[in-house]
Short mmCIF file of C-alpha atoms in Angstrom, two decimals:
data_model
loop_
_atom_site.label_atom_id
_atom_site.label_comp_id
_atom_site.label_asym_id
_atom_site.label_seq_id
_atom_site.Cartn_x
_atom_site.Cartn_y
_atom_site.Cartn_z
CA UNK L 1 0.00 0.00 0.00
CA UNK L 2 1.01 3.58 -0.97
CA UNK L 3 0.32 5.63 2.26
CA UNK L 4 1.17 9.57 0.65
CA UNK L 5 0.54 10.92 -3.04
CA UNK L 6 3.56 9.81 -4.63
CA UNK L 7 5.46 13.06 -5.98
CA UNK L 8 6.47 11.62 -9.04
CA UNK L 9 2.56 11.44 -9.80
CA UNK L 10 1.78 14.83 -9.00
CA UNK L 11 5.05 16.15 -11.72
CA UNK L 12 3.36 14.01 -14.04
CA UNK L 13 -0.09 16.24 -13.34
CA UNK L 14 1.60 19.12 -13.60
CA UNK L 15 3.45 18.34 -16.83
CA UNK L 16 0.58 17.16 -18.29
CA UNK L 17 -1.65 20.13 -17.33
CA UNK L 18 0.96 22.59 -18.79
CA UNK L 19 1.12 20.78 -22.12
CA UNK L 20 -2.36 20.23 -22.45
CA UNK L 21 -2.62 24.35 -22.13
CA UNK L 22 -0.12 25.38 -24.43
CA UNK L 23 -1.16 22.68 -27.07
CA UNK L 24 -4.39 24.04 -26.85
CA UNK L 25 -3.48 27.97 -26.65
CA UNK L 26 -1.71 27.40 -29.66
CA UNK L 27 -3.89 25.76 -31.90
CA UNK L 28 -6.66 28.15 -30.91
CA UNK L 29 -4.63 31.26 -29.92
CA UNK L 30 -7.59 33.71 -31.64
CA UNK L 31 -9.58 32.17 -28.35
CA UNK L 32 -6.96 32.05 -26.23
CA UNK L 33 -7.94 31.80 -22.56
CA UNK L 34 -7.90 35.16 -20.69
CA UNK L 35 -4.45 35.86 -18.68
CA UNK L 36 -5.77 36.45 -15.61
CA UNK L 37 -7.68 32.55 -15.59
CA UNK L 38 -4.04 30.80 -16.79
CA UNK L 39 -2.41 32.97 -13.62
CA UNK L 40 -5.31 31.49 -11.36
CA UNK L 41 -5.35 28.13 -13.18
CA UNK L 42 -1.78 27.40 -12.43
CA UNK L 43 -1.78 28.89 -8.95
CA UNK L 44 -4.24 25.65 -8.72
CA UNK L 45 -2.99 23.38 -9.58
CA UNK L 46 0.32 24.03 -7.94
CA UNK L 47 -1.36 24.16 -4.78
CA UNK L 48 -2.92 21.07 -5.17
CA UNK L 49 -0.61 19.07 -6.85
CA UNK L 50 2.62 21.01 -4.62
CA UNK L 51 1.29 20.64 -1.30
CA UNK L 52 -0.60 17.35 -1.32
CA UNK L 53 2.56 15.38 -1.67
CA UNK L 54 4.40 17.32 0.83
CA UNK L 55 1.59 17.38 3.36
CA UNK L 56 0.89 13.71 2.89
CA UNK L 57 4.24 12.74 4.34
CA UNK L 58 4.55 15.38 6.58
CA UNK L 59 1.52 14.85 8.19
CA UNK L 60 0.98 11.12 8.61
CA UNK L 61 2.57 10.75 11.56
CA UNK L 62 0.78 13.36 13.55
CA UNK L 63 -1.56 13.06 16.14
CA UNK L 64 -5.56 12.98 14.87
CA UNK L 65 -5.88 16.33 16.76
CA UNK L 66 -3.17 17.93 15.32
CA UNK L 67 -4.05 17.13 11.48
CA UNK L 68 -7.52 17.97 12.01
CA UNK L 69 -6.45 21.45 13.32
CA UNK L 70 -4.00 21.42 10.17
CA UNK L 71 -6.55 20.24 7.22
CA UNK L 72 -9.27 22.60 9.18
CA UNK L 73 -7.21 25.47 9.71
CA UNK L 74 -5.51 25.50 5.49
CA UNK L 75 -9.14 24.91 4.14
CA UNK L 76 -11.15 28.13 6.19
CA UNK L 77 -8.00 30.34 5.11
CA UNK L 78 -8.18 29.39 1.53
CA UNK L 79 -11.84 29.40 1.69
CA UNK L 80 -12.26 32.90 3.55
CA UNK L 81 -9.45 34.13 1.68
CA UNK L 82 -10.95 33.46 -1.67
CA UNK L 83 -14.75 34.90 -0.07
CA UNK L 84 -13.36 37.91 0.46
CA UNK L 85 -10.93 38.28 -2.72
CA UNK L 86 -13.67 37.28 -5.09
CA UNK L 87 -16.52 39.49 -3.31
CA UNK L 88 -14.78 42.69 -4.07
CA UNK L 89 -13.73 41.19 -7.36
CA UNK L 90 -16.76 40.25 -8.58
CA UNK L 91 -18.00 44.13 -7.35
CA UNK L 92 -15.14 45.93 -9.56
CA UNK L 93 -16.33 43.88 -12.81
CA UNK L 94 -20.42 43.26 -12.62
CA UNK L 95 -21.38 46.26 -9.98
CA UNK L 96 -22.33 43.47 -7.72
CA UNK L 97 -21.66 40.71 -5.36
CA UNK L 98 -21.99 37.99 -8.30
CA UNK L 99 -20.68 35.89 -10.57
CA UNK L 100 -20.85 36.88 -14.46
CA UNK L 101 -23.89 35.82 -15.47
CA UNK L 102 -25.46 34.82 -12.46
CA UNK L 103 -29.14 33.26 -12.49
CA UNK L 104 -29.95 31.30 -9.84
CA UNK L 105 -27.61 33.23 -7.30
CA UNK L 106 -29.63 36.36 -7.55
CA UNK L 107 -32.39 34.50 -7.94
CA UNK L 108 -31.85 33.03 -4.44
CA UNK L 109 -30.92 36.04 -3.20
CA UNK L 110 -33.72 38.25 -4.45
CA UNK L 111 -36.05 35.38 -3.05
CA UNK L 112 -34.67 35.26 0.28
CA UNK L 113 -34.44 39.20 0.70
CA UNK L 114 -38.38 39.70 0.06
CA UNK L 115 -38.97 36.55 2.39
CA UNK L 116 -37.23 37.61 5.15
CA UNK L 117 -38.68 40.84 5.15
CA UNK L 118 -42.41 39.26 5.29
CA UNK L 119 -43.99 36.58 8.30
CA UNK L 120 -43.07 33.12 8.10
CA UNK L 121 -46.49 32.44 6.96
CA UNK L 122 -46.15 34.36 3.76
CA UNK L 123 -43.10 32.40 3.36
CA UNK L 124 -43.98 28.85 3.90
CA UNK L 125 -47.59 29.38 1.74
CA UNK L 126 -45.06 30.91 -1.07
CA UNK L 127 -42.47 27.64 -0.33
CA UNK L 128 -45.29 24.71 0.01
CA UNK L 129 -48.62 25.79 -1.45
CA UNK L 130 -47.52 24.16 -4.12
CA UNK L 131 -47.20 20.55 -3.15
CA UNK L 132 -43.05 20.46 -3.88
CA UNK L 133 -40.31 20.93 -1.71
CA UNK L 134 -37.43 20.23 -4.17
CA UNK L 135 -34.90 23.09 -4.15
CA UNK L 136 -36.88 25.36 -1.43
CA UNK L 137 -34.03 24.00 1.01
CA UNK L 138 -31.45 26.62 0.38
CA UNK L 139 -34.11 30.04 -0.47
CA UNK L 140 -35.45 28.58 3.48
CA UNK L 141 -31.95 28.59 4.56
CA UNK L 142 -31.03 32.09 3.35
CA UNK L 143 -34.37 33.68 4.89
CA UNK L 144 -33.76 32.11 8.22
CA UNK L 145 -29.94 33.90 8.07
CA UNK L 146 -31.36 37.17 6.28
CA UNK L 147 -34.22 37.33 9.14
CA UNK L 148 -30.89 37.05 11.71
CA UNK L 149 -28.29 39.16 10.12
CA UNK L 150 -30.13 40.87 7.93
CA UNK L 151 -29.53 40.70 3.60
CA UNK L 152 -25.81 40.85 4.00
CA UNK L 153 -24.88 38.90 1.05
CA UNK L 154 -20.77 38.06 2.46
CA UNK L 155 -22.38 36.56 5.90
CA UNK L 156 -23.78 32.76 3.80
CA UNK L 157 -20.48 32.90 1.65
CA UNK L 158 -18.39 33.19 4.91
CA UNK L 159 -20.41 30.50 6.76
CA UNK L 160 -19.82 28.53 3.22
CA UNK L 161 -16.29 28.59 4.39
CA UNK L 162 -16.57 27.07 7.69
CA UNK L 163 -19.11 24.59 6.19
CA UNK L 164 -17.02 23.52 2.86
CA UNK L 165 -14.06 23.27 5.87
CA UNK L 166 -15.92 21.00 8.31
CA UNK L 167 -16.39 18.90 5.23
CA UNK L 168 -13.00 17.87 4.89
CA UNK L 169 -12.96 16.70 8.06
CA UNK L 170 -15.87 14.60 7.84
CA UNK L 171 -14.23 13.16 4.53
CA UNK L 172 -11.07 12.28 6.47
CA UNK L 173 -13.07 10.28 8.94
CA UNK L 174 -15.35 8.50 6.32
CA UNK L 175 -12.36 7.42 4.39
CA UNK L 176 -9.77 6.63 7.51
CA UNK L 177 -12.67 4.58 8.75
CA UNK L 178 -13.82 2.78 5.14
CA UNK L 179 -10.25 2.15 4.29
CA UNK L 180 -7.31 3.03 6.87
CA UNK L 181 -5.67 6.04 8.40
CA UNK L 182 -3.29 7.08 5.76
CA UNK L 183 -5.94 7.20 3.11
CA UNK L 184 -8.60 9.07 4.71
CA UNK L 185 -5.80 12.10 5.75
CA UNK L 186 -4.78 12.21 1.82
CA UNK L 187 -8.71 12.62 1.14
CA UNK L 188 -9.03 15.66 3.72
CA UNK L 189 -5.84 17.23 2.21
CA UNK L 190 -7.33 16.84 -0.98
CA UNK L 191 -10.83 18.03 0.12
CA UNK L 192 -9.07 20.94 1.41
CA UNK L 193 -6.85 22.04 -1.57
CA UNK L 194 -9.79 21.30 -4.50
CA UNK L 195 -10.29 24.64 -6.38
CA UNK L 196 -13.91 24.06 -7.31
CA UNK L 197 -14.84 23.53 -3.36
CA UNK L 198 -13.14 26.44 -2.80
CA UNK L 199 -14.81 28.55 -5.72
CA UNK L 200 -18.16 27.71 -4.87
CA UNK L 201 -17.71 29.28 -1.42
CA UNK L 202 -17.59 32.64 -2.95
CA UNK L 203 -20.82 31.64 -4.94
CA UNK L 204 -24.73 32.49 -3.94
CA UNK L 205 -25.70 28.83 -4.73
CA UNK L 206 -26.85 25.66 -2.77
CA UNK L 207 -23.80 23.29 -3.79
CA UNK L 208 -21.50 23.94 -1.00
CA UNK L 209 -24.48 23.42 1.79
CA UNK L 210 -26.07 20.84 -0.62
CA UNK L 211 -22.56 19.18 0.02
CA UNK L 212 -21.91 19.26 3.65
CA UNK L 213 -25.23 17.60 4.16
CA UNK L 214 -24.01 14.87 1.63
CA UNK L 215 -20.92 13.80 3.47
CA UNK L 216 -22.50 14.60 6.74
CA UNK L 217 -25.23 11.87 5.94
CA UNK L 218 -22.70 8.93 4.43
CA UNK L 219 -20.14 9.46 7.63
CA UNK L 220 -22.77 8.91 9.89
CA UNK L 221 -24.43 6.52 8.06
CA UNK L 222 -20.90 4.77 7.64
CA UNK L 223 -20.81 5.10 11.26
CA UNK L 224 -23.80 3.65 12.02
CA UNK L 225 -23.11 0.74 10.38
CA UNK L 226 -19.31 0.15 11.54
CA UNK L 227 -20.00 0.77 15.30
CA UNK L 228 -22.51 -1.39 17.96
CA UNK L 229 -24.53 1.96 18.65
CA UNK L 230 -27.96 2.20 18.01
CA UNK L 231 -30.05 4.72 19.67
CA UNK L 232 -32.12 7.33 18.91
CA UNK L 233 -29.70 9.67 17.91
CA UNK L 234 -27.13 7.69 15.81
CA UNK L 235 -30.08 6.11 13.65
CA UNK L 236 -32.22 9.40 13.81
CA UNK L 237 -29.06 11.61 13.10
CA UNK L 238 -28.40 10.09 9.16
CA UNK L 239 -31.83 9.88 8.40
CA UNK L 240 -32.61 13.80 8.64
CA UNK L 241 -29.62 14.23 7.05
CA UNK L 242 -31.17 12.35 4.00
CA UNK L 243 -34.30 13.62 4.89
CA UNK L 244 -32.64 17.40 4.20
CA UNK L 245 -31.24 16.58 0.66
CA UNK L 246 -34.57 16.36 -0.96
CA UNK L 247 -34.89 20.02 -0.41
CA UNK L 248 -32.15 21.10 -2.07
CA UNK L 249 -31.98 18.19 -5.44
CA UNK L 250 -34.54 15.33 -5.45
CA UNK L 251 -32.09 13.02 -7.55
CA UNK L 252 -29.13 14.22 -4.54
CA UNK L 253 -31.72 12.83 -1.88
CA UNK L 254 -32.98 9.16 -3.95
CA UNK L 255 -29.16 8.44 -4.52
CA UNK L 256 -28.97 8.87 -0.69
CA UNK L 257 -31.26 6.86 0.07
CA UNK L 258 -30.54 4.23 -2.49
CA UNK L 259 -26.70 4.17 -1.13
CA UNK L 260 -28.01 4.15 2.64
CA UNK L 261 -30.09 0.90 1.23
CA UNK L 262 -27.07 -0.47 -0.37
CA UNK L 263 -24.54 -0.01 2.49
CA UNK L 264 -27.08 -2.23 4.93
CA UNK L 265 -27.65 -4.63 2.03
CA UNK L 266 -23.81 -5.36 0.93
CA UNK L 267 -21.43 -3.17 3.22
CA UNK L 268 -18.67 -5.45 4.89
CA UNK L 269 -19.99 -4.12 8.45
CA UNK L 270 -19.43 -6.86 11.28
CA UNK L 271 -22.53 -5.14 13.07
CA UNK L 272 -24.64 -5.78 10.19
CA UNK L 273 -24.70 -9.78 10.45
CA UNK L 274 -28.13 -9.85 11.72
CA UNK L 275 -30.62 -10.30 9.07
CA UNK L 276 -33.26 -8.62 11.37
CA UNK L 277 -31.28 -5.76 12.17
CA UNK L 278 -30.81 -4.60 8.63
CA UNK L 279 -34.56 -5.38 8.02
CA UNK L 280 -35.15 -2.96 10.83
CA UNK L 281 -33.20 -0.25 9.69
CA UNK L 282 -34.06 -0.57 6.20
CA UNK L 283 -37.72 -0.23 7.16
CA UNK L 284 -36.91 3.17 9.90
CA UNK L 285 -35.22 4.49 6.28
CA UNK L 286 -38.16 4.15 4.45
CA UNK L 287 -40.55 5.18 7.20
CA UNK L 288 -38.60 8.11 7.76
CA UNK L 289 -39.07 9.61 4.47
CA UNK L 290 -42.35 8.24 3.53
CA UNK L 291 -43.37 10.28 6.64
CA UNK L 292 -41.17 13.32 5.54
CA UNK L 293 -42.46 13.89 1.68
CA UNK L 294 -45.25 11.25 1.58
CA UNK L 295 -45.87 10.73 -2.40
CA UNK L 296 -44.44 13.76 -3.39
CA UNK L 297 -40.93 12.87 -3.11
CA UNK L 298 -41.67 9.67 -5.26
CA UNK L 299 -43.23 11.46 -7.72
CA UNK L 300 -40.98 13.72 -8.41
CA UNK L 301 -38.07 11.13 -8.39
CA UNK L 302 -40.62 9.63 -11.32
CA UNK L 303 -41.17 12.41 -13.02
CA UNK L 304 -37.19 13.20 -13.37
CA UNK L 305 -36.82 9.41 -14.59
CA UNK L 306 -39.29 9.78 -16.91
CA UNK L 307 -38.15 12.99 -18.48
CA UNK L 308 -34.47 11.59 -18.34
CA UNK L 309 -35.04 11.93 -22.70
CA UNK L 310 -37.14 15.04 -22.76
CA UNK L 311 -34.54 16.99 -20.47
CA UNK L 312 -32.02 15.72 -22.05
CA UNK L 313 -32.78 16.59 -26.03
CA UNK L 314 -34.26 19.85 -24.62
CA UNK L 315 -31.45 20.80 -22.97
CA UNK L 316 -29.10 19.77 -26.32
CA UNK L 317 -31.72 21.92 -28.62
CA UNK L 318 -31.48 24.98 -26.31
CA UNK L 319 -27.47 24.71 -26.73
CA UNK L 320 -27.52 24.62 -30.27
CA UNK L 321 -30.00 27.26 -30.38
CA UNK L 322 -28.05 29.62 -28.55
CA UNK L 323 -24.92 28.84 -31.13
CA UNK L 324 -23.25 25.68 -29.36
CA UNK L 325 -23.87 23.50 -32.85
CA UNK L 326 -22.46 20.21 -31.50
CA UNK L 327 -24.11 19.98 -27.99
CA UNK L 328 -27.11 17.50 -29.35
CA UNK L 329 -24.29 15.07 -29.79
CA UNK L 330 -23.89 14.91 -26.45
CA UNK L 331 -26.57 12.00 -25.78
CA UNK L 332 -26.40 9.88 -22.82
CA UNK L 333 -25.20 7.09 -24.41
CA UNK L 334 -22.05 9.48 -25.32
CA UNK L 335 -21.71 11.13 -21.52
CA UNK L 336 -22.05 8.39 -19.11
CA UNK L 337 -19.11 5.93 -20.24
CA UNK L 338 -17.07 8.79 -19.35
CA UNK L 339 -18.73 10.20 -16.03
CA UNK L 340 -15.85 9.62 -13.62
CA UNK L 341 -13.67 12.01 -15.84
CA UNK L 342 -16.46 14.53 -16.57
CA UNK L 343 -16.63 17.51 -16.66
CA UNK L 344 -13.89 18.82 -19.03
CA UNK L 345 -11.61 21.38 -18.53
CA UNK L 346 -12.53 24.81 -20.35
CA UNK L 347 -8.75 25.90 -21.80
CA UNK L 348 -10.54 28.62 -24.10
CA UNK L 349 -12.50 31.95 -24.16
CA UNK L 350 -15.73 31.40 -26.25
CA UNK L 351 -17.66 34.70 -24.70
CA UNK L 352 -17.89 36.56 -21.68
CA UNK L 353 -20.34 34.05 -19.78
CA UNK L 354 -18.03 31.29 -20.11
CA UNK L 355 -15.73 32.99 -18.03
CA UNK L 356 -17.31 30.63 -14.95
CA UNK L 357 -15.82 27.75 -16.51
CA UNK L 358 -12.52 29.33 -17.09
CA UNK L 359 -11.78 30.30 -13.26
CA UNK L 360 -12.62 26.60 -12.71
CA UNK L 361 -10.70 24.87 -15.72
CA UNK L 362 -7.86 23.71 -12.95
CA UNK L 363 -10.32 21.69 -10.58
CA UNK L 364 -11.97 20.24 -13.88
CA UNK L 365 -8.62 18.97 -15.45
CA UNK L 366 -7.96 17.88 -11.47
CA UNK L 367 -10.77 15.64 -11.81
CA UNK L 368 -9.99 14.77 -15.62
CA UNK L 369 -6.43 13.80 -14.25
CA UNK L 370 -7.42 11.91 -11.32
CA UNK L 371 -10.18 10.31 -12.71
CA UNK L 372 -7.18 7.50 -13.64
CA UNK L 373 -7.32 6.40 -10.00
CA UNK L 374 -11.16 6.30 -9.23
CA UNK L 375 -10.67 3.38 -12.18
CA UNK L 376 -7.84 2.10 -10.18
CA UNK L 377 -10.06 2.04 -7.03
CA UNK L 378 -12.72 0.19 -9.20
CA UNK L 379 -10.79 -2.42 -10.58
CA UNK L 380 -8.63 -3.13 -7.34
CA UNK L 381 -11.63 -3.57 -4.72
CA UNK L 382 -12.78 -5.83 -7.76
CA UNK L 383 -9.91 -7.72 -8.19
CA UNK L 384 -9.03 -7.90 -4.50
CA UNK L 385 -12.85 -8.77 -3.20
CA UNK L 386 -12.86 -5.45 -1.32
CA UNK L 387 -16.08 -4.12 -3.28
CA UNK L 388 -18.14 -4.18 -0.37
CA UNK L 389 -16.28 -1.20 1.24
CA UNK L 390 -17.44 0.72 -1.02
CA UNK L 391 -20.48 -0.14 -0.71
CA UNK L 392 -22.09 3.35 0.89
CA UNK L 393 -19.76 5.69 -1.47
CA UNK L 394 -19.73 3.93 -4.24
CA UNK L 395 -23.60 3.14 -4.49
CA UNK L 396 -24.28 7.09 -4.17
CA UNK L 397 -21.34 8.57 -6.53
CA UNK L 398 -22.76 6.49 -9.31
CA UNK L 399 -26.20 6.47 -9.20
CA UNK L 400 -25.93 10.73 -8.74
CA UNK L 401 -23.42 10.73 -11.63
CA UNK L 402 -25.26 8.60 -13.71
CA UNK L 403 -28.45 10.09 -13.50
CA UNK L 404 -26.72 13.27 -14.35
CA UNK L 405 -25.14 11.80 -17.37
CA UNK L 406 -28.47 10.69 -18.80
CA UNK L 407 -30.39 13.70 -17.66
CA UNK L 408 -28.89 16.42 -20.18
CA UNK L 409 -26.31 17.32 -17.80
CA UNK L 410 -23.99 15.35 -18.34
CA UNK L 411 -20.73 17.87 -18.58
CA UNK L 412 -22.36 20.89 -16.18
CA UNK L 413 -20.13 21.13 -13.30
CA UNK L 414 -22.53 22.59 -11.77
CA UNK L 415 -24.81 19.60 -11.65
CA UNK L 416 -21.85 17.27 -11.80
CA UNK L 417 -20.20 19.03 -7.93
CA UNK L 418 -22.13 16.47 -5.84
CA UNK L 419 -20.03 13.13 -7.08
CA UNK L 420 -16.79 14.90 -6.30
CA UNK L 421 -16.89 14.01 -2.10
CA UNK L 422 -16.80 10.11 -3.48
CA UNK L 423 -14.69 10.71 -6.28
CA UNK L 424 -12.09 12.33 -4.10
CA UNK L 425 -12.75 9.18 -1.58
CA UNK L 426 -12.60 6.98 -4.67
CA UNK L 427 -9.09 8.89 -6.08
CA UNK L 428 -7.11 8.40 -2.88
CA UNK L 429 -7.87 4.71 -2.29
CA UNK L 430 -6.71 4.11 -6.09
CA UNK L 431 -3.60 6.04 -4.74
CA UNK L 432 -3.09 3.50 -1.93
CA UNK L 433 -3.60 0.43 -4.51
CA UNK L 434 -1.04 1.11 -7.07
CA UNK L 435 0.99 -1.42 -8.43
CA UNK L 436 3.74 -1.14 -10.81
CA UNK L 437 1.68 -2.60 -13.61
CA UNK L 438 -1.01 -0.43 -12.79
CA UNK L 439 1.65 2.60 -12.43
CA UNK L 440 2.40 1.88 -16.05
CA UNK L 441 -0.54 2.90 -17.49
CA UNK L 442 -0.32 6.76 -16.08
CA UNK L 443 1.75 7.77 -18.66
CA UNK L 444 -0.90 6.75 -21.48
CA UNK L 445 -3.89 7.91 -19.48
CA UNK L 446 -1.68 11.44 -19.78
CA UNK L 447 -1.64 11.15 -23.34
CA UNK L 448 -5.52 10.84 -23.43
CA UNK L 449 -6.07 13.81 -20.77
CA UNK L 450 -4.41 15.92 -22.86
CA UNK L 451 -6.49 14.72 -25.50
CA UNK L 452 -9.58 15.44 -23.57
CA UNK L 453 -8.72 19.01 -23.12
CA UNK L 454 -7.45 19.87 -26.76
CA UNK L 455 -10.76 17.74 -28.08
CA UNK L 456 -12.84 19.51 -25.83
CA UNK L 457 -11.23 22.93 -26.66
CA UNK L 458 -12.56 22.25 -30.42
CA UNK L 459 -16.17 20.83 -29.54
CA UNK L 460 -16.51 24.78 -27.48
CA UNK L 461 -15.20 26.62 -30.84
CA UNK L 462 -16.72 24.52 -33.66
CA UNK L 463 -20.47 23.86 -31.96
CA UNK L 464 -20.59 27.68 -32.00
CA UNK L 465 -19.66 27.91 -35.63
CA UNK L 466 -16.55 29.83 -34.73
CA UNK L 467 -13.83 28.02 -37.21
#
């Protein structure tokens, strides 16, 4: 077992992201990515690829409390530190708080700020009049901290922080505890120094909240099922957490609950041996959220299943109506083969609203890079009968992901953010598993990232009738 990220492995990424940029700046120089996203791109993936080696040795042999403090303390100062840097920044270009081309974040925002202002009555016959509850999670959330602190739109982003911190924490225990020490304090490094979980902190959105709940649900859940405590609290605890996730993404919340199923069904849990006691915990799952949504969570679960193909060539048309030619090749049957990679890295400037893509082209090609060793993880707990640890993680990453892929989504990062807590999971135990015949094959999955990138670089120009 490999117990640090091998440097050698993070040259290689670096290499390999530096080629893959000049290849492409070159070949499309007239759409050459803006200066200021290269400067930030690079700054990335140094970070990431500099400091997880280093840290990975350095800090394997310190005590739980102190690495905690360590991972805790590095992710809230690049989190608040990128808060504050892209409030102001975002201020000098757009006149506001947001993002170019924000939507949903004003959207939110706008919501919220009326709400707040009016009695919780007017707010919950505005939220639930309707029948739904999917995506009223996060507008409810913002009220409640608008009605504190009033509209102050830096107070969520600098609670995103703490949040999107805390995170990496709870990643280190769900993977120390699914796998071994070592491996679950590479996955909070890496949780810590991933530039789109950073990013999204100095967004008005739901992902970084929609997030926390995520891993706050499996490392109970995985704790639940490792330990001999059932109570109240420990069974209650995961369950609301599950519960939550249907009002921020109904997909998010059914993959939940189909991993939570999963785990008790195959998970390689010693406390799980009695056939009764998974019955009864299956059945408090279900009773739990039959009692929380009633039929309207499984209807709307239905209705996204059954408009899988509608959203989908919808979605494509509406591209290539707005200029990107190409995107109704990008079918399901085309997106999910390739959904651990996915999403792409965006290496050029198209127009200004694609500039969202370009401040996160380093975490993209992170996860095009790394994607190498969520096979690796695949293939080894395969080959080594080990699939059953994965049981919890694995069970949610791919049934979100590939209902995404199939959906019409299938390259948003955006809609694509939830899978990366398992994929980051799924990345560091394929770290721990290499071989030297699996080694071997780095230096060709290289060749293909770069690929990727340059391929991808030439769907963005030529589906907009640009060449």
């Amino acid at each position: 077992m490999i117990p640090f990220f091998p440097r050698q492995i993070a040259n290689r990424a670096i290499v390999t992201y530096l080629i893959a940029l000049t290849i492409v700046t070159l070949i499309f120089f007239s759409y050459a990515m803006l200066f200021e996203y290269v400067v930030l791109g690079i700054i990335f993936i140094s970070l990431f690829f500099v400091m997880t080696p280093r840290w990975s040795v350095d800090w394997s042999q310190v005590s739980e409390k102190n690495y905690i403090s360590y991972v805790f303390g590095i992710a809230v100062t690049l989190r608040l530190i990128w808060v504050v840097l892209s409030y102001f920044h975002f201020m000098n270009i757009n006149g506001d708080p947001f993002e170019v081309g924000a939507a949903d974040a004003k959207g939110y925002h706008g919501e919220a700020e009326w709400l707040a202002a009016e009695p919780w009555s007017v707010a919950f016959n505005y939220w639930f009049s309707g029948g739904g509850f999917s995506d009223v999670g996060y507008p409810l959330y913002l009220t409640v901290l608008y009605k504190i602190f009033g509209p102050i739109i830096i107070i969520p982003r600098l609670i995103k922080a703490l949040l999107s911190s805390w995170m990496c924490i709870l990643i280190y225990r769900l993977s120390a505890r699914m796998f071994n020490e070592r491996v679950g304090r590479i996955a909070g490094i890496m949780c810590a120094l991933m530039p789109n979980l950073i990013i999204y902190c100095g967004y008005h959105l739901k992902e970084t909240e929609m997030m926390f709940l995520l891993v706050a649900f499996m490392e109970r859940t995985d704790y639940l099922l490792r330990e001999h405590k059932y109570n109240i609290w420990t069974i209650s605890i995961p369950m609301l957490l599950a519960g939550s996730l249907f009002f921020f993404r109904t997909v998010l919340g059914a993959a939940a609950v189909f991993a939570f199923v999963s785990a008790v069904l195959f998970a390689n849990t010693p406390s799980m041996k009695k056939g009764t006691k998974r019955i009864a915990i299956i059945g408090w799952g279900l009773l739990c959220i039959i009692v929380a949504g009633g039929g309207t969570i499984m209807t709307e679960v239905e209705e996204y299943w059954n408009l899988r193909h509608t959203n989908s060539e919808t979605k494509r048309l509406d591209q290539a109506s707005k200029g990107n030619q190409w995107a109704v090749y990008a079918t399901g049957s085309v997106m999910a083969p390739m959904v651990v990679a996915l999403p792409f890295a965006t290496m050029v400037h198209v127009d200004d609203i694609q500039v969202a893509q370009e401040t996160k082209h380093a975490g993209n090609y992170i996860r095009n890079f790394m994607a190498f060793f969520a096979l690796i993880a695949m293939y080894e707990a395969i080959r080594q009968k080990k699939w059953r640890d994965f049981a919890l993680v694995g069970a949610y990453t791919f049934a979100y992901l590939g209902v995404i892929s199939i959906s019409g989504f299938g390259n948003s990062e955006r809609f694509l953010l939830p899978g990366l807590p398992g994929l980051i999971i799924m990345w560091t135990y394929g770290i721990s598993q290499l071989r030297a015949k699996t080694y071997n094959l780095l230096r060709y999955w290289s060749v293909i990232v770069v690929l990727m990138e340059v391929a991808w670089a030439y769907f963005k120009i030529g589906s907009r009738g640009l060449f």
